[in-house]
Amino acid sequence: AADTILVTVGRRPFVEGWGLEELALDRDGRFIRVDDQCRTSMRGVYAIGDVTGEPMLAHRAMAQGEMVAEIVAGHKRNWDRRAIPAVCFTDPEVVTAGLSPEEARATGREIKVGQFPFSANGRAMIMEAEDGFVRVVARADNHLVLGIQAVGQGVSELAAAFGLAIEMGARLEDVAGTIHTHPTLGEAFHEAALRTLGHALHI
């Protein structure tokens, strides 16, 4: 027997009733196909948000909109979906950015994975929220961070740091060499990078 059941109804793109069918745009199933600048197959027509496919997240749509505005204004921009963090606002929260270990292995590259538990994190102990972890996935050859996942109370606040690490092309040494404030949950990110390198401090 279960104490709680999570029912998720999903999302769908708003593609009907506003004239989309009158435009000769290439589609990916029910979504509008776009490139890394949100350009559609029709010159001068851009698409952003849920109509362009997964992940269907508000912050993704906002970032796409900002980018398109800059492109229209004459600036050079493009968009990399790998750096978009996704959050499940459950209890505990779940955050992911970049590739999971399974997705990273599927690329054919050798990887390193390090995980640090919140049971060894000072802030989590203070909050009495010691369940969960931060996990880092990186290339084995050059230590480029490919993905970061976290489960735990309040980990949604780490999502921006995870996205930044992916966006900037951080290596394990970049994260490990950054001073993280004590006591914070962010220290678990630091420790996960250290553990991936083989020398975590507090576990």
XYZ file of C-alpha atoms in Angstrom, residues 61-182:
122
model
C 10.753 29.566 -23.249
C 11.869 32.813 -21.603
C 15.504 32.204 -22.565
C 14.491 31.413 -26.140
C 12.434 34.605 -26.319
C 15.314 36.731 -25.036
C 17.667 35.123 -27.548
C 15.335 35.676 -30.501
C 14.882 39.341 -29.532
C 18.666 39.777 -29.543
C 19.007 38.008 -32.903
C 16.324 40.219 -34.448
C 18.227 43.228 -33.047
C 21.336 42.075 -34.927
C 23.281 40.254 -32.215
C 24.861 36.824 -32.667
C 23.343 34.241 -30.346
C 22.562 30.563 -30.295
C 20.966 28.197 -27.843
C 22.213 24.981 -26.252
C 19.492 22.828 -24.733
C 22.018 20.799 -22.699
C 22.406 23.654 -20.218
C 18.715 23.879 -19.291
C 18.100 22.647 -15.741
C 14.843 20.849 -14.999
C 13.289 20.682 -11.537
C 10.596 18.507 -9.992
C 9.156 20.577 -7.148
C 8.323 17.529 -5.074
C 9.409 16.557 -1.573
C 12.259 15.837 -1.890
C 13.008 18.020 -4.898
C 14.786 16.627 -7.953
C 17.109 18.635 -10.234
C 18.872 17.592 -13.401
C 21.040 19.486 -15.871
C 22.931 18.034 -18.798
C 23.382 14.299 -19.275
C 22.611 11.466 -16.879
C 25.280 8.758 -16.495
C 23.319 6.510 -18.856
C 22.967 9.241 -21.492
C 26.654 10.117 -21.195
C 27.720 6.481 -21.631
C 25.491 6.222 -24.702
C 27.704 8.814 -26.436
C 30.491 6.226 -26.448
C 32.869 8.240 -24.279
C 34.419 6.995 -21.062
C 33.010 8.903 -18.103
C 33.601 9.491 -14.410
C 30.733 9.753 -11.917
C 30.919 11.059 -8.367
C 28.119 11.291 -5.831
C 28.056 13.064 -2.474
C 25.304 12.415 0.103
C 23.547 15.165 2.026
C 24.017 13.024 5.129
C 27.594 14.387 5.137
C 26.584 18.012 4.440
C 26.483 20.458 7.358
C 23.530 22.522 6.127
C 21.444 19.423 5.448
C 22.183 18.244 8.992
C 21.073 21.607 10.413
C 17.864 21.413 8.353
C 17.321 17.785 9.392
C 17.091 17.013 5.675
C 19.898 14.520 5.225
C 18.227 12.359 2.572
C 19.479 12.860 -0.963
C 22.659 13.583 -2.873
C 24.411 15.567 -5.596
C 25.913 13.597 -8.492
C 28.346 14.851 -11.131
C 28.974 13.216 -14.514
C 32.147 14.143 -16.411
C 34.297 12.982 -19.277
C 37.133 10.763 -18.079
C 39.730 12.202 -20.458
C 39.445 15.952 -19.873
C 37.052 16.131 -16.871
C 34.485 18.246 -18.765
C 31.265 18.293 -16.729
C 28.519 16.648 -18.795
C 25.696 16.495 -16.279
C 24.657 17.115 -12.690
C 21.755 15.634 -10.752
C 20.512 16.258 -7.224
C 17.779 14.953 -4.960
C 16.948 16.567 -1.635
C 15.158 19.301 0.244
C 15.745 22.702 -1.348
C 17.963 21.470 -4.193
C 16.007 23.579 -6.701
C 18.165 26.473 -5.463
C 21.210 24.663 -6.896
C 19.730 24.473 -10.408
C 21.288 27.746 -11.599
C 24.769 26.665 -10.497
C 24.327 23.365 -12.308
C 23.163 25.106 -15.485
C 26.055 27.568 -15.286
C 28.592 24.752 -14.997
C 27.228 23.094 -18.141
C 26.880 26.382 -20.057
C 30.423 27.590 -19.347
C 32.004 24.227 -20.126
C 33.284 23.771 -16.580
C 35.677 20.979 -15.727
C 35.734 19.098 -12.455
C 38.728 21.167 -11.391
C 36.738 24.392 -11.909
C 33.996 23.258 -9.540
C 36.446 21.719 -7.065
C 38.562 24.882 -7.074
C 35.626 27.194 -6.361
C 35.152 28.125 -2.704
C 31.622 27.197 -1.654
C 30.115 28.969 1.351
C 29.773 26.965 4.572
